[in-house]
Short mmCIF file of C-alpha atoms in Angstrom, two decimals:
data_model
loop_
_atom_site.label_atom_id
_atom_site.label_comp_id
_atom_site.label_asym_id
_atom_site.label_seq_id
_atom_site.Cartn_x
_atom_site.Cartn_y
_atom_site.Cartn_z
CA MET A 1 -197.58 44.37 -96.29
CA ALA A 2 -195.33 46.33 -93.95
CA VAL A 3 -191.62 45.57 -94.02
CA TRP A 4 -189.91 45.78 -90.67
CA VAL A 5 -186.23 46.72 -90.60
CA ARG A 6 -183.98 46.93 -87.60
CA LEU A 7 -180.58 48.44 -88.21
CA GLY A 8 -177.56 46.57 -87.03
CA GLY A 9 -174.31 48.01 -85.74
CA ALA A 10 -176.01 50.74 -83.78
CA ALA A 11 -173.44 50.48 -81.02
CA ARG A 12 -170.74 51.55 -83.52
CA LEU A 13 -172.67 54.66 -84.48
CA GLY A 14 -171.38 56.94 -81.75
CA THR A 15 -167.81 55.68 -82.11
CA GLY A 16 -167.80 56.35 -85.85
CA ILE A 17 -168.95 59.92 -85.42
CA ALA A 18 -166.49 60.54 -82.62
CA GLY A 19 -163.67 59.24 -84.84
CA CYS A 20 -164.84 61.54 -87.59
CA GLY A 21 -164.53 64.53 -85.27
CA GLN A 22 -160.95 63.60 -84.40
CA ARG A 23 -160.00 63.26 -88.08
CA VAL A 24 -161.49 66.68 -88.84
CA GLU A 25 -159.42 68.25 -86.09
CA ARG A 26 -156.17 66.57 -87.31
CA ALA A 27 -156.87 67.69 -90.88
CA LEU A 28 -157.33 71.26 -89.77
CA GLN A 29 -154.06 71.16 -87.87
CA SER A 30 -152.06 69.47 -90.67
CA ARG A 31 -153.25 71.92 -93.34
CA CYS A 32 -152.59 74.91 -91.05
CA PHE A 33 -156.01 76.41 -91.73
CA SER A 34 -156.42 79.74 -90.00
CA ILE A 35 -159.80 80.02 -88.30
CA SER A 36 -160.89 82.31 -85.51
CA THR A 37 -161.30 81.01 -81.99
CA VAL A 38 -165.01 81.88 -81.96
CA THR A 39 -165.73 79.99 -85.20
CA ARG A 40 -163.68 77.01 -84.01
CA ASN A 41 -165.54 76.89 -80.68
CA ASP A 42 -168.96 77.12 -82.41
CA PHE A 43 -167.99 74.28 -84.73
CA TYR A 44 -167.02 71.94 -81.93
CA LYS A 45 -169.96 73.03 -79.77
CA ASP A 46 -172.36 72.05 -82.57
CA LEU A 47 -170.47 68.82 -83.20
CA GLU A 48 -170.55 67.91 -79.52
CA SER A 49 -174.32 68.43 -79.36
CA GLN A 50 -174.75 66.03 -82.29
CA LEU A 51 -172.46 63.49 -80.64
CA LYS A 52 -174.48 63.75 -77.45
CA ALA A 53 -177.72 63.07 -79.33
CA PHE A 54 -176.20 60.01 -81.02
CA ARG A 55 -174.90 58.66 -77.69
CA VAL A 56 -178.44 58.92 -76.25
CA LYS A 57 -179.82 56.93 -79.18
CA THR A 58 -177.00 54.41 -78.97
CA LYS A 59 -177.78 53.81 -75.31
CA ALA A 60 -181.51 53.59 -76.02
CA VAL A 61 -181.08 50.86 -78.62
CA LEU A 62 -179.59 48.45 -76.07
CA PRO A 63 -181.69 45.39 -75.12
CA GLY A 64 -184.77 46.30 -73.09
CA SER A 65 -185.34 49.61 -74.85
CA ASP A 66 -188.35 50.42 -77.05
CA TRP A 67 -186.35 52.76 -79.28
CA SER A 68 -185.76 51.78 -82.89
CA PRO A 69 -183.17 53.61 -85.05
CA LEU A 70 -185.60 53.44 -88.00
CA GLU A 71 -189.14 54.69 -87.50
CA LEU A 72 -191.20 53.88 -90.58
CA THR A 73 -194.41 55.51 -89.36
CA PRO A 74 -194.79 57.77 -86.32
CA GLY A 75 -197.41 56.44 -83.91
CA LEU A 76 -196.94 52.73 -84.60
CA PRO A 77 -198.02 50.61 -81.65
CA PRO A 78 -195.45 48.36 -79.98
CA GLU A 79 -195.03 44.86 -81.40
CA ARG A 80 -196.07 43.26 -78.10
CA ALA A 81 -198.53 44.16 -75.36
CA ASP A 82 -200.31 42.46 -72.51
CA VAL A 83 -203.64 44.15 -73.25
CA VAL A 84 -204.86 45.77 -76.47
CA ILE A 85 -207.92 47.95 -75.95
CA VAL A 86 -209.91 48.51 -79.13
CA GLY A 87 -211.58 51.89 -78.80
CA GLY A 88 -210.18 55.09 -77.32
CA GLY A 89 -213.43 56.54 -76.02
CA VAL A 90 -214.05 57.19 -72.34
CA VAL A 91 -214.77 53.50 -71.58
CA GLY A 92 -211.56 52.31 -73.25
CA TRP A 93 -209.40 54.86 -71.49
CA SER A 94 -211.11 54.10 -68.17
CA VAL A 95 -210.20 50.42 -68.57
CA ALA A 96 -206.61 51.43 -69.40
CA TYR A 97 -206.38 53.64 -66.31
CA TRP A 98 -207.71 50.99 -63.95
CA LEU A 99 -205.39 48.32 -65.38
CA LYS A 100 -202.39 50.52 -64.57
CA LYS A 101 -203.88 51.53 -61.24
CA LYS A 102 -204.24 47.90 -60.21
CA GLU A 103 -200.93 46.54 -61.54
CA LYS A 104 -198.77 45.09 -58.77
CA ILE A 105 -195.44 46.25 -60.20
CA ARG A 106 -194.96 49.54 -62.03
CA GLY A 107 -194.81 48.73 -65.73
CA GLY A 108 -196.04 45.21 -65.04
CA VAL A 109 -199.01 45.49 -67.40
CA ARG A 110 -198.26 46.75 -70.91
CA VAL A 111 -201.43 48.39 -72.26
CA VAL A 112 -202.12 49.77 -75.75
CA VAL A 113 -205.24 51.80 -76.60
CA VAL A 114 -206.12 51.86 -80.31
CA GLU A 115 -208.44 54.60 -81.57
CA LYS A 116 -209.26 54.96 -85.26
CA ASP A 117 -210.52 58.57 -85.07
CA PRO A 118 -207.65 60.86 -83.99
CA THR A 119 -209.91 63.92 -84.16
CA TYR A 120 -212.67 62.29 -82.05
CA SER A 121 -215.09 64.04 -84.41
CA GLN A 122 -217.38 60.99 -84.53
CA ALA A 123 -216.73 59.68 -81.03
CA SER A 124 -219.88 58.87 -79.09
CA THR A 125 -218.30 60.18 -75.89
CA VAL A 126 -217.92 63.79 -77.00
CA LEU A 127 -221.19 63.84 -78.97
CA SER A 128 -223.35 62.82 -76.01
CA ALA A 129 -225.57 64.98 -73.81
CA GLY A 130 -223.22 64.46 -70.88
CA GLY A 131 -225.77 63.40 -68.26
CA ILE A 132 -225.39 61.18 -65.20
CA ARG A 133 -228.24 59.67 -63.21
CA GLN A 134 -229.05 56.87 -60.79
CA GLN A 135 -232.69 56.56 -61.85
CA PHE A 136 -232.54 53.14 -63.48
CA SER A 137 -234.67 50.05 -62.99
CA MET A 138 -231.79 47.56 -62.54
CA PRO A 139 -229.69 47.57 -59.35
CA GLU A 140 -226.53 46.94 -61.40
CA ASN A 141 -227.02 50.16 -63.37
CA ILE A 142 -227.84 52.12 -60.23
CA HIS A 143 -224.67 50.90 -58.50
CA LEU A 144 -222.55 51.61 -61.58
CA SER A 145 -223.75 55.20 -61.70
CA LEU A 146 -223.51 55.74 -57.94
CA SER A 147 -219.92 54.48 -57.96
CA SER A 148 -219.08 56.62 -61.00
CA ALA A 149 -220.61 59.72 -59.38
CA GLU A 150 -218.42 59.21 -56.32
CA PHE A 151 -215.39 58.90 -58.60
CA MET A 152 -216.30 62.16 -60.34
CA ARG A 153 -216.83 64.00 -57.05
CA ASN A 154 -213.26 63.13 -56.11
CA ILE A 155 -211.84 63.10 -59.60
CA ASN A 156 -208.58 64.88 -58.76
CA GLU A 157 -207.74 62.21 -56.22
CA HIS A 158 -207.77 59.75 -59.12
CA LEU A 159 -206.87 61.56 -62.33
CA ASP A 160 -204.66 64.44 -61.23
CA VAL A 161 -201.44 64.61 -63.27
CA MET A 162 -198.34 66.30 -61.86
CA ASN A 163 -197.71 69.80 -63.26
CA GLU A 164 -201.11 69.84 -64.97
CA ASP A 165 -204.15 71.92 -64.02
CA PRO A 166 -206.73 70.23 -61.78
CA VAL A 167 -209.55 68.46 -63.62
CA ASP A 168 -212.77 70.48 -63.74
CA LEU A 169 -215.71 68.48 -65.13
CA GLN A 170 -217.99 71.54 -64.97
CA PHE A 171 -220.47 69.34 -63.15
CA ASN A 172 -223.95 70.81 -62.86
CA HIS A 173 -225.83 69.23 -59.95
CA SER A 174 -229.36 69.94 -61.16
CA GLY A 175 -230.67 66.38 -61.09
CA TYR A 176 -232.87 64.38 -63.45
CA LEU A 177 -236.63 64.82 -63.45
CA PHE A 178 -238.62 61.91 -64.90
CA LEU A 179 -242.32 62.41 -65.64
CA ALA A 180 -244.79 59.51 -65.74
CA SER A 181 -248.28 59.29 -67.13
CA GLU A 182 -251.04 57.33 -65.39
CA ARG A 183 -249.94 54.32 -67.38
CA GLY A 184 -246.31 54.55 -66.22
CA ALA A 185 -246.84 55.64 -62.61
CA GLU A 186 -246.81 52.14 -61.15
CA LEU A 187 -243.51 51.28 -62.84
CA MET A 188 -242.02 54.55 -61.60
CA GLU A 189 -242.97 53.63 -58.04
CA GLU A 190 -241.32 50.21 -58.44
CA ASN A 191 -238.18 51.82 -59.81
CA TYR A 192 -238.21 54.32 -56.95
CA ARG A 193 -238.18 51.53 -54.37
CA THR A 194 -235.33 49.78 -56.19
CA GLN A 195 -233.34 53.03 -56.39
CA ARG A 196 -233.81 53.88 -52.73
CA TYR A 197 -232.86 50.35 -51.67
CA ALA A 198 -229.66 50.63 -53.75
CA GLY A 199 -228.74 53.87 -52.01
CA ALA A 200 -229.86 56.50 -54.51
CA LYS A 201 -231.36 59.72 -53.16
CA VAL A 202 -234.60 60.12 -55.13
CA ALA A 203 -237.92 61.83 -54.33
CA LEU A 204 -241.40 61.32 -55.79
CA PHE A 205 -243.61 64.35 -56.55
CA SER A 206 -247.34 64.52 -57.09
CA PRO A 207 -248.51 66.85 -59.88
CA ALA A 208 -249.25 69.56 -57.32
CA GLN A 209 -245.80 69.23 -55.70
CA LEU A 210 -244.20 69.22 -59.14
CA LYS A 211 -245.96 72.45 -60.11
CA GLU A 212 -244.93 74.09 -56.85
CA LYS A 213 -241.26 73.24 -57.34
CA PHE A 214 -241.10 73.89 -61.09
CA PRO A 215 -243.90 76.37 -61.96
CA TRP A 216 -242.86 76.48 -65.64
CA ILE A 217 -243.90 72.84 -66.23
CA ASN A 218 -247.29 72.01 -67.69
CA THR A 219 -248.44 69.13 -65.49
CA ASP A 220 -251.33 68.03 -67.73
CA GLY A 221 -251.16 64.27 -68.17
CA VAL A 222 -248.51 63.86 -65.45
CA ALA A 223 -249.48 61.39 -62.72
CA LEU A 224 -246.14 61.16 -60.93
CA ALA A 225 -242.62 62.60 -61.10
CA SER A 226 -239.28 61.24 -59.89
CA TYR A 227 -236.48 63.66 -59.04
CA GLY A 228 -232.81 62.90 -58.25
CA LEU A 229 -231.64 64.79 -55.16
CA GLU A 230 -227.93 63.90 -55.30
CA ASN A 231 -225.26 62.70 -57.73
CA GLU A 232 -227.29 63.59 -60.81
CA GLY A 233 -226.89 66.27 -63.44
CA TRP A 234 -224.53 66.79 -66.36
CA PHE A 235 -220.86 67.50 -67.06
CA ASP A 236 -218.40 68.02 -69.92
CA PRO A 237 -217.78 64.67 -71.65
CA TRP A 238 -214.54 65.71 -73.37
CA THR A 239 -212.98 66.74 -70.06
CA LEU A 240 -213.66 63.33 -68.53
CA LEU A 241 -212.33 61.50 -71.60
CA ASN A 242 -209.19 63.64 -71.74
CA ALA A 243 -208.61 63.31 -67.98
CA PHE A 244 -208.66 59.50 -68.22
CA ARG A 245 -206.46 59.62 -71.31
CA CYS A 246 -203.82 61.97 -69.87
CA LYS A 247 -203.65 60.10 -66.57
CA ALA A 248 -203.39 56.69 -68.23
CA MET A 249 -200.64 57.89 -70.56
CA SER A 250 -198.74 59.38 -67.62
CA MET A 251 -198.87 55.90 -66.07
CA GLY A 252 -197.32 54.31 -69.15
CA VAL A 253 -200.27 53.40 -71.41
CA TYR A 254 -199.45 53.50 -75.13
CA GLN A 255 -201.76 55.50 -77.37
CA CYS A 256 -202.11 54.47 -81.01
CA PHE A 257 -204.24 56.13 -83.64
CA GLY A 258 -205.10 53.36 -86.07
CA GLU A 259 -207.80 50.84 -86.88
CA VAL A 260 -207.94 47.22 -85.79
CA THR A 261 -208.73 45.43 -89.05
CA GLY A 262 -208.34 41.82 -87.96
CA PHE A 263 -207.06 39.28 -85.47
CA LYS A 264 -204.79 36.30 -85.71
CA TYR A 265 -206.11 33.50 -83.56
CA SER A 266 -205.88 29.78 -82.98
CA GLN A 267 -208.84 27.51 -82.42
CA ASN A 268 -209.66 24.13 -80.95
CA GLN A 269 -212.85 22.13 -80.99
CA ALA A 270 -214.71 21.23 -77.83
CA GLN A 271 -217.77 19.08 -77.26
CA THR A 272 -220.83 20.52 -75.55
CA GLU A 273 -223.02 18.72 -73.01
CA ASP A 274 -225.60 17.90 -75.65
CA GLY A 275 -223.01 16.33 -77.92
CA GLY A 276 -222.49 19.30 -80.20
CA VAL A 277 -219.12 20.68 -81.23
CA VAL A 278 -217.97 24.32 -80.89
CA ASP A 279 -214.80 26.12 -81.87
CA LEU A 280 -212.93 27.75 -78.98
CA LYS A 281 -210.64 30.56 -80.08
CA ARG A 282 -207.74 32.47 -78.61
CA ILE A 283 -206.44 35.71 -80.09
CA HIS A 284 -202.67 36.04 -80.50
CA HIS A 285 -202.31 39.23 -82.54
CA ALA A 286 -204.37 42.34 -83.20
CA ILE A 287 -203.73 43.75 -86.67
CA VAL A 288 -203.55 47.55 -86.50
CA ARG A 289 -203.62 49.56 -89.73
CA MET A 290 -202.28 53.11 -89.71
CA PRO A 291 -204.54 56.03 -90.73
CA ASN A 292 -204.45 56.93 -94.43
CA SER A 293 -201.90 54.22 -95.09
CA LEU A 294 -201.58 50.62 -96.21
CA GLU A 295 -199.02 50.01 -93.48
CA TYR A 296 -200.05 47.85 -90.59
CA GLN A 297 -198.58 46.47 -87.38
CA PRO A 298 -199.41 43.08 -85.84
CA VAL A 299 -199.49 43.53 -82.07
CA GLU A 300 -198.90 40.32 -80.15
CA CYS A 301 -201.13 40.34 -77.08
CA ALA A 302 -202.52 38.23 -74.29
CA ILE A 303 -205.89 39.98 -73.96
CA VAL A 304 -208.12 42.15 -76.15
CA VAL A 305 -210.74 44.49 -74.69
CA ASN A 306 -213.52 45.35 -77.12
CA ALA A 307 -214.57 48.86 -76.07
CA SER A 308 -215.29 50.08 -79.58
CA GLY A 309 -218.78 51.33 -78.81
CA ALA A 310 -221.20 51.32 -81.71
CA GLN A 311 -218.71 49.30 -83.81
CA SER A 312 -218.26 46.55 -81.18
CA GLY A 313 -220.34 44.04 -83.11
CA LYS A 314 -218.21 44.48 -86.23
CA VAL A 315 -214.97 44.24 -84.24
CA ALA A 316 -216.25 40.99 -82.69
CA GLU A 317 -216.86 39.58 -86.18
CA LEU A 318 -213.15 40.10 -86.94
CA ALA A 319 -212.52 37.34 -84.39
CA GLY A 320 -215.17 35.12 -85.99
CA ILE A 321 -217.79 35.80 -83.32
CA GLY A 322 -221.29 35.21 -84.65
CA LEU A 323 -220.07 33.70 -87.92
CA GLY A 324 -220.41 30.02 -86.98
CA PRO A 325 -222.86 27.48 -88.42
CA LYS A 326 -226.48 28.54 -88.31
CA ASP A 327 -228.50 27.65 -85.20
CA THR A 328 -225.40 26.97 -83.10
CA ILE A 329 -224.04 29.09 -80.26
CA SER A 330 -221.15 29.99 -82.58
CA SER A 331 -223.65 31.85 -84.75
CA ILE A 332 -224.83 34.15 -81.93
CA PRO A 333 -223.47 37.64 -82.68
CA VAL A 334 -222.62 40.43 -80.29
CA PRO A 335 -225.96 42.30 -80.41
CA VAL A 336 -224.53 45.81 -80.61
CA GLU A 337 -225.06 48.17 -83.51
CA PRO A 338 -224.94 51.93 -84.11
CA ARG A 339 -228.12 53.96 -83.68
CA LYS A 340 -228.07 57.63 -84.65
CA ARG A 341 -229.40 60.22 -82.22
CA TYR A 342 -229.85 63.96 -82.79
CA ILE A 343 -229.12 66.69 -80.26
CA TYR A 344 -230.43 70.21 -80.88
CA VAL A 345 -229.16 73.40 -79.22
CA ILE A 346 -231.97 75.91 -78.83
CA HIS A 347 -232.23 79.45 -77.52
CA SER A 348 -235.24 80.87 -75.71
CA PRO A 349 -234.79 84.02 -73.61
CA ASN A 350 -238.00 83.32 -71.66
CA GLY A 351 -237.17 79.68 -70.87
CA PRO A 352 -236.68 78.12 -67.41
CA GLY A 353 -233.87 79.45 -65.21
CA LEU A 354 -230.95 78.06 -63.23
CA ASP A 355 -233.08 75.50 -61.39
CA THR A 356 -233.83 73.64 -64.64
CA PRO A 357 -233.25 69.89 -64.15
CA PHE A 358 -232.51 67.33 -66.84
CA LEU A 359 -236.15 66.79 -67.80
CA ILE A 360 -237.27 63.45 -69.27
CA ASP A 361 -240.90 63.54 -70.39
CA TYR A 362 -242.93 60.36 -70.79
CA SER A 363 -243.34 61.28 -74.46
CA GLY A 364 -239.60 60.61 -74.89
CA VAL A 365 -238.47 64.21 -75.33
CA TYR A 366 -235.73 65.50 -73.03
CA CYS A 367 -234.37 68.96 -72.28
CA ARG A 368 -231.70 70.49 -70.08
CA ARG A 369 -230.07 73.87 -69.66
CA GLU A 370 -226.84 74.47 -71.60
CA GLY A 371 -224.81 77.11 -69.82
CA LEU A 372 -226.43 80.49 -69.19
CA GLY A 373 -228.33 82.97 -71.31
CA GLY A 374 -231.38 80.95 -72.24
CA ASN A 375 -229.66 78.10 -74.07
CA TYR A 376 -230.84 74.48 -73.84
CA ILE A 377 -230.21 71.14 -75.49
CA THR A 378 -233.03 68.82 -76.42
CA GLY A 379 -233.84 65.71 -78.40
CA MET A 380 -235.58 62.35 -78.27
CA SER A 381 -235.18 58.79 -79.53
CA PRO A 382 -237.21 57.92 -82.64
CA GLU A 383 -239.67 55.06 -82.82
CA MET A 384 -238.18 51.67 -83.66
CA ASP A 385 -239.62 51.68 -87.18
CA GLU A 386 -238.28 55.21 -87.82
CA GLU A 387 -234.61 54.68 -86.96
CA PRO A 388 -232.51 57.00 -89.15
CA ASP A 389 -229.77 55.92 -91.56
CA THR A 390 -226.45 55.41 -89.73
CA SER A 391 -224.14 55.72 -92.74
CA ASP A 392 -223.39 59.35 -91.79
CA LEU A 393 -223.91 61.86 -89.00
CA GLU A 394 -226.12 64.28 -90.90
CA VAL A 395 -228.84 65.92 -88.81
CA ASP A 396 -232.52 65.71 -89.72
CA HIS A 397 -233.95 69.14 -88.85
CA ASN A 398 -237.44 68.05 -89.82
CA PHE A 399 -237.31 65.59 -86.94
CA PHE A 400 -237.03 68.54 -84.57
CA GLN A 401 -239.87 70.44 -86.21
CA GLU A 402 -242.24 67.50 -86.44
CA GLN A 403 -241.40 65.36 -83.41
CA VAL A 404 -239.36 67.19 -80.78
CA TRP A 405 -240.66 70.76 -80.72
CA PRO A 406 -244.38 70.02 -80.37
CA LYS A 407 -243.81 67.72 -77.38
CA LEU A 408 -241.27 70.09 -75.85
CA ALA A 409 -243.51 73.14 -76.15
CA TYR A 410 -246.46 71.22 -74.71
CA ARG A 411 -244.48 70.32 -71.58
CA ILE A 412 -242.65 73.65 -71.27
CA PRO A 413 -244.95 76.36 -72.71
CA ALA A 414 -242.18 78.99 -72.49
CA LEU A 415 -240.34 77.09 -75.22
CA GLU A 416 -243.07 77.63 -77.78
CA SER A 417 -240.89 80.54 -78.91
CA LEU A 418 -237.33 79.43 -79.62
CA LYS A 419 -234.56 79.39 -82.18
CA VAL A 420 -232.42 76.39 -83.12
CA LYS A 421 -228.81 77.57 -82.86
CA SER A 422 -227.01 74.36 -83.82
CA ALA A 423 -227.37 70.59 -83.86
CA TRP A 424 -225.29 67.45 -84.11
CA ALA A 425 -225.71 63.69 -84.27
CA GLY A 426 -223.91 60.90 -82.44
CA TYR A 427 -224.09 57.13 -82.17
CA TYR A 428 -225.52 55.00 -79.38
CA ASP A 429 -223.80 51.63 -78.94
CA TYR A 430 -227.27 50.14 -78.98
CA ASN A 431 -227.75 46.68 -77.51
CA THR A 432 -230.60 45.22 -79.56
CA PHE A 433 -231.00 42.34 -77.10
CA ASP A 434 -231.94 44.24 -73.93
CA GLN A 435 -230.51 47.79 -74.14
CA ASN A 436 -228.03 47.00 -71.38
CA GLY A 437 -224.27 46.96 -71.07
CA ILE A 438 -222.27 43.81 -71.92
CA LEU A 439 -219.36 43.23 -69.55
CA GLY A 440 -216.96 40.31 -69.46
CA GLN A 441 -215.33 37.52 -71.45
CA HIS A 442 -216.81 35.99 -74.53
CA PRO A 443 -217.49 32.29 -73.86
CA LEU A 444 -215.97 31.14 -77.16
CA VAL A 445 -213.09 33.62 -77.45
CA ASN A 446 -211.79 33.48 -73.94
CA ASN A 447 -209.26 36.31 -74.15
CA MET A 448 -211.61 38.90 -75.65
CA TYR A 449 -213.35 41.02 -73.01
CA PHE A 450 -216.26 43.34 -73.71
CA ALA A 451 -217.32 46.71 -72.33
CA THR A 452 -220.04 47.84 -74.70
CA GLY A 453 -223.76 47.96 -75.50
CA PHE A 454 -224.71 50.58 -72.91
CA SER A 455 -227.33 52.10 -75.21
CA GLY A 456 -226.70 55.68 -74.13
CA HIS A 457 -225.44 55.39 -70.53
CA GLY A 458 -221.84 54.31 -71.11
CA LEU A 459 -220.33 57.76 -70.51
CA GLN A 460 -221.87 58.21 -67.08
CA GLN A 461 -220.92 54.69 -65.95
CA SER A 462 -217.43 54.65 -67.47
CA PRO A 463 -215.40 55.08 -64.25
CA ALA A 464 -217.03 52.04 -62.60
CA VAL A 465 -217.12 50.02 -65.83
CA GLY A 466 -213.38 50.48 -66.34
CA ARG A 467 -212.67 49.28 -62.82
CA ALA A 468 -214.95 46.26 -63.27
CA VAL A 469 -213.22 45.13 -66.47
CA ALA A 470 -209.79 45.61 -64.89
CA GLU A 471 -210.90 43.43 -61.98
CA LEU A 472 -212.02 40.68 -64.35
CA ILE A 473 -208.67 40.75 -66.13
CA LEU A 474 -206.31 41.05 -63.16
CA ASP A 475 -208.34 39.47 -60.34
CA GLY A 476 -210.36 36.94 -62.32
CA ASP A 477 -213.74 38.20 -61.08
CA PHE A 478 -215.73 41.28 -60.12
CA LYS A 479 -214.53 42.53 -56.74
CA THR A 480 -216.18 45.90 -56.11
CA LEU A 481 -219.62 45.47 -57.70
CA ASN A 482 -221.45 42.27 -58.59
CA LEU A 483 -222.11 42.71 -62.31
CA HIS A 484 -222.53 39.09 -63.41
CA ALA A 485 -226.03 39.89 -64.63
CA LEU A 486 -224.43 41.98 -67.40
CA GLY A 487 -222.29 39.12 -68.70
CA PHE A 488 -222.59 37.11 -71.92
CA GLY A 489 -224.47 34.29 -70.19
CA ARG A 490 -227.79 36.08 -70.57
CA ILE A 491 -227.31 36.41 -74.32
CA PHE A 492 -226.43 32.75 -74.85
CA SER A 493 -229.33 31.61 -72.66
CA MET A 494 -231.71 34.14 -74.27
CA GLU A 495 -232.64 35.69 -70.91
CA PRO A 496 -232.59 39.47 -71.35
CA ALA A 497 -231.85 41.74 -68.41
CA MET A 498 -234.23 44.52 -69.37
CA GLU A 499 -233.60 48.11 -68.32
CA SER A 500 -236.84 50.08 -68.47
CA ASN A 501 -235.34 53.57 -67.99
CA ILE A 502 -233.64 54.01 -71.37
CA VAL A 503 -233.61 57.56 -72.73
#
């Protein structure tokens, strides 16, 4: 257990040192020491600089200051906050930014972001393919991506930090190209109508039109293609994450590298309409443990935002969510778990050129250009019964040889000859219920908000998701986009909001 010490008598610190300086000077005079003027001036110059530093600390320790004269562990979070955000990925930092953006008084909302991986080496944000698209089947997802694309187009109006270089997302506006077989053509047409009605600029191509626009595609088996004309492509995920992070911190958000290992909460029983009894909980403290240490800090808070991605389900369990009596609503877990996905970087000097879109084949394989010089990234999601082990981020190269490459070479014959340059794996925050995002309060833990379960499209929707969660917290409801369909109600009522365009 951590021991917290606050030194007393700090106001006497500067006075004591000043008195010491005077006594030194009197001693030198009384003993008639002979010292040169230069040495004497250097001595007092150094002493004065130390006195100045102590006066600054003495002033800082007055009531209202965050400074403590004894710092046990650098990076400890503050003891109190209005909002603790669990997860320092792009979604968490977006929520932090929008909370500060919307606060009525500067410094009125005290926000702490807790991230357990200071290197971000396993963060889903930076391990993603970095795509953004509006070609979804649900209007909510289309609007989230449209709004986020607008934010990214004008990113320096939002995330510019004084005296820092402008943000450059390295956005490549090449669009997404979805291919449908005869079996999937009707659904693609339905999605197209939904997308156009929501304001997305999308075009449908027949096989002949597809071949004319992209001659390098083998159109065998393709009945219809859907191509994004605007606001689609790919960008650098780390740049977006770091831009949100730097801007939020410049606005006063506290960053803490540590792990939330538990919550302190109170609970009361309430009776349901059918006569049952449920426990309603309210979190009072988030317990944050420091990296590589047994030391921890309880952070008193009013609200917790669970934006911990693939670990969101486990974080929810720390508040008792899903651990109630069997066959009661208290036993319903947050249906989010990690799913491992591989991304392969390949090189093929004869591959498609600069007009290469983000291709999504109906077989499940995807491919897009990665910079210049014949480099591409590719991958696909495995079948449900072949999901890989998630205990590590090791890459299965046989998966590429046996599953990805044959389908890729069939659709793009030029890629029959290629070399795998590198590969990595990352986690989807996979929503096992309906592969859709979960936004909003938990019905039984009313001060825990969720922004998770996006199943691969959280990065691209993060600007709009952060704003939506901030609106729920500060305004009490969604104000910009109507996202009630993504709330917890659908999970408790067992009515999935299915998104058919999951990659």
